Amino acid sequence: MEDKCCCCNRIFSGISNRNRTIQSSFVSLWGENYVAFFSTCRLLFYTTQISVGLWFLTKPKQANESQGFRDRQGETLFIDARNIGSMIDRTHTELSAEDIGEIARTYHTWRGKEKDGDYEDQPGFCKSATLEEIKDNDFVLTPERYEGAAPIEDNGIPFEEKMAELPQTLYGQMREAEKLDGVIRRNLEMLGYGE
């Protein structure tokens, strides 16, 4: 690879023994050159319906003051973009300019571009992992293995209060379903399709 080369490649997703062997070989061969692993949202590409993983590689990960890069040796960025984007029709997802900007800003802040702010791991979206963490995870190179779960929004209603309301809501919906079943049965009978 050239000193300033950066490339991407589709990765094998999953944790089968075959994929683990391939991924551990890649880490052994290119480990210090990994920059980022990126999982895309489903239905982003016209040729596949699954989310696609991309590897980005580069050789120089040392600090470079002239370009504003911090020292990233021994670190790899994982970005999980499976939950961003919008459905444009029933078979395709599209990333908005804001979605692409969020991914780019995350990468640039991780590299150390001051104008983009300070990098922070975001559960459910991104994580800067060490080579040791990758080895501890059996060389699985899917971002969701590292970045964790997104925090659940708390709407401020205590659990006990929610649980007191939920059964009442459910019972009301069940009563409504019974009424609708009766209406459907009568309509079918009027059309000559009764039991």
Coordinates of C-alpha atoms in Angstrom, one line a residue:
M1 CA 0.0 0.0 0.0
E2 CA 1.1 3.6 -0.6
D3 CA 1.8 5.7 2.4
K4 CA -1.4 7.7 1.9
C5 CA -3.6 5.0 0.5
C6 CA -7.1 4.5 1.7
C7 CA -9.3 1.9 0.2
C8 CA -12.5 0.1 1.0
N9 CA -13.8 -3.4 0.5
R10 CA -17.0 -5.4 1.2
I11 CA -16.5 -7.5 4.3
F12 CA -17.9 -10.9 5.3
S13 CA -20.4 -10.4 8.0
G14 CA -21.3 -12.8 10.7
I15 CA -19.3 -15.0 13.0
S16 CA -19.0 -18.4 11.2
N17 CA -15.7 -20.2 11.6
R18 CA -14.8 -19.5 8.0
N19 CA -15.5 -15.8 8.4
R20 CA -13.6 -15.7 11.7
T21 CA -10.6 -17.4 10.1
I22 CA -10.6 -14.9 7.2
Q23 CA -11.1 -11.9 9.5
S24 CA -8.3 -13.0 11.9
S25 CA -6.0 -13.4 8.9
F26 CA -6.8 -9.9 7.8
V27 CA -6.2 -8.5 11.2
S28 CA -2.9 -10.3 11.5
L29 CA -1.9 -9.1 8.0
W30 CA -3.3 -5.5 8.0
G31 CA -4.2 -4.9 11.7
E32 CA -2.4 -1.7 12.3
N33 CA -3.6 -0.3 9.0
Y34 CA -7.4 -0.6 9.7
V35 CA -9.0 2.7 10.0
A36 CA -12.7 2.0 10.1
F37 CA -15.3 -0.7 9.8
F38 CA -18.7 0.5 8.7
S39 CA -22.0 -1.4 8.6
T40 CA -24.5 0.2 6.2
C41 CA -28.3 0.2 6.6
R42 CA -30.3 -2.5 4.8
L43 CA -31.5 -1.9 1.3
L44 CA -29.0 0.8 0.6
F45 CA -27.6 -0.9 -2.5
Y46 CA -29.6 -2.0 -5.5
T47 CA -27.8 -5.4 -5.8
T48 CA -28.3 -6.7 -2.2
Q49 CA -31.0 -6.4 0.4
I50 CA -28.7 -7.0 3.4
S51 CA -26.6 -4.4 5.2
V52 CA -23.1 -4.3 3.7
G53 CA -19.9 -4.0 5.7
L54 CA -17.0 -1.9 4.4
W55 CA -13.4 -1.9 5.6
F56 CA -11.3 1.2 5.2
L57 CA -7.5 0.9 5.3
T58 CA -4.7 3.3 5.5
K59 CA -1.0 3.1 6.3
P60 CA -0.2 6.3 8.2
K61 CA -1.9 6.4 11.6
Q62 CA 0.7 8.4 13.4
A63 CA 0.0 11.9 14.5
N64 CA 0.4 14.5 11.7
E65 CA 0.3 18.0 13.0
S66 CA 0.3 19.6 9.5
Q67 CA -3.0 17.8 8.6
G68 CA -4.4 17.9 12.2
F69 CA -4.4 14.2 12.7
R70 CA -3.9 12.7 16.2
D71 CA -2.0 9.5 16.8
R72 CA -4.4 6.6 16.1
Q73 CA -2.0 3.7 16.2
G74 CA -3.5 0.6 17.7
E75 CA -7.1 2.0 17.3
T76 CA -9.8 1.1 14.9
L77 CA -13.1 3.0 14.4
F78 CA -16.3 1.0 14.2
I79 CA -19.4 2.8 12.8
D80 CA -22.8 1.1 12.8
A81 CA -25.1 3.0 10.4
R82 CA -27.7 0.2 10.1
N83 CA -30.3 2.4 11.8
I84 CA -29.9 5.6 9.9
G85 CA -31.4 6.5 6.5
S86 CA -34.9 6.7 5.2
M87 CA -36.9 4.3 3.0
I88 CA -37.5 5.9 -0.4
D89 CA -39.7 3.0 -1.5
R90 CA -40.4 -0.4 -0.2
T91 CA -37.1 -1.9 -1.4
H92 CA -34.6 1.0 -1.1
T93 CA -33.1 3.1 1.7
E94 CA -31.4 6.4 1.1
L95 CA -28.9 8.3 3.3
S96 CA -29.7 12.0 3.5
A97 CA -27.0 14.7 3.4
E98 CA -27.3 14.9 7.2
D99 CA -26.8 11.2 7.6
I100 CA -23.7 11.2 5.4
G101 CA -22.5 14.3 7.3
E102 CA -22.9 12.6 10.7
I103 CA -20.8 9.6 9.5
A104 CA -18.1 11.9 8.0
R105 CA -18.0 14.1 11.1
T106 CA -17.6 11.0 13.3
Y107 CA -14.7 9.8 11.2
H108 CA -13.0 13.2 11.0
T109 CA -13.3 13.8 14.8
W110 CA -11.9 10.4 15.4
R111 CA -8.9 11.2 13.2
G112 CA -8.4 14.4 15.1
K113 CA -9.7 17.2 12.9
E114 CA -10.2 20.0 15.4
K115 CA -12.7 21.8 13.3
D116 CA -15.1 18.9 13.7
G117 CA -14.9 18.8 17.5
D118 CA -13.8 16.1 19.9
Y119 CA -14.5 12.4 19.2
E120 CA -16.7 10.4 21.7
D121 CA -17.9 6.8 21.5
Q122 CA -21.7 6.8 21.0
P123 CA -23.5 3.6 22.1
G124 CA -25.5 2.3 19.2
F125 CA -23.5 4.2 16.6
C126 CA -19.7 4.3 17.0
K127 CA -16.8 3.0 19.0
S128 CA -13.0 3.4 18.8
A129 CA -11.6 -0.1 19.7
T130 CA -8.1 -1.3 20.3
L131 CA -6.5 -4.2 18.5
E132 CA -6.6 -6.0 21.8
E133 CA -10.4 -5.6 22.0
I134 CA -10.7 -7.0 18.4
K135 CA -8.6 -10.1 19.4
D136 CA -10.7 -10.5 22.6
N137 CA -13.8 -10.6 20.4
D138 CA -12.4 -13.4 18.3
F139 CA -11.6 -11.1 15.4
V140 CA -15.2 -10.4 14.6
L141 CA -15.2 -7.2 12.6
T142 CA -18.8 -6.2 12.7
P143 CA -19.4 -2.8 14.3
E144 CA -22.4 -3.9 16.3
R145 CA -20.0 -6.2 18.3
Y146 CA -18.2 -3.1 19.7
E147 CA -20.4 0.0 19.8
G148 CA -23.1 -1.5 22.1
A149 CA -26.7 -0.7 22.4
A150 CA -28.1 2.8 22.0
P151 CA -29.5 4.3 25.2
I152 CA -33.2 3.9 25.7
E153 CA -35.1 7.2 25.9
D154 CA -36.7 7.7 29.3
N155 CA -40.1 9.5 28.9
G156 CA -40.1 10.2 32.7
I157 CA -43.0 7.9 33.5
P158 CA -42.1 5.5 36.3
F159 CA -42.2 1.8 35.3
E160 CA -44.9 0.9 37.9
E161 CA -47.2 3.6 36.4
K162 CA -46.6 2.4 32.9
M163 CA -47.4 -1.2 33.9
A164 CA -50.6 -0.1 35.6
E165 CA -51.8 1.6 32.4
L166 CA -50.7 -1.0 29.9
P167 CA -53.2 -3.8 30.9
Q168 CA -56.1 -1.3 30.7
T169 CA -55.0 -0.2 27.3
L170 CA -54.7 -3.8 26.1
Y171 CA -58.1 -4.9 27.5
G172 CA -59.7 -1.9 25.8
Q173 CA -58.1 -2.9 22.5
M174 CA -59.3 -6.5 22.9
R175 CA -62.9 -5.3 23.5
E176 CA -62.6 -3.1 20.4
A177 CA -61.3 -6.2 18.4
E178 CA -64.3 -8.2 19.5
K179 CA -66.7 -5.5 18.3
L180 CA -64.9 -5.3 15.0
D181 CA -65.0 -9.1 14.6
G182 CA -68.8 -9.0 15.1
V183 CA -69.1 -6.3 12.4
I184 CA -67.0 -8.3 10.0
R185 CA -69.1 -11.5 10.6
R186 CA -72.3 -9.6 10.0
N187 CA -71.0 -8.0 6.8
L188 CA -69.8 -11.4 5.5
E189 CA -73.3 -13.0 6.4
M190 CA -75.0 -10.1 4.5
L191 CA -72.8 -10.9 1.5
G192 CA -73.8 -14.6 1.7
Y193 CA -70.5 -15.8 3.2
G194 CA -71.6 -16.6 6.7
E195 CA -70.7 -19.7 8.6

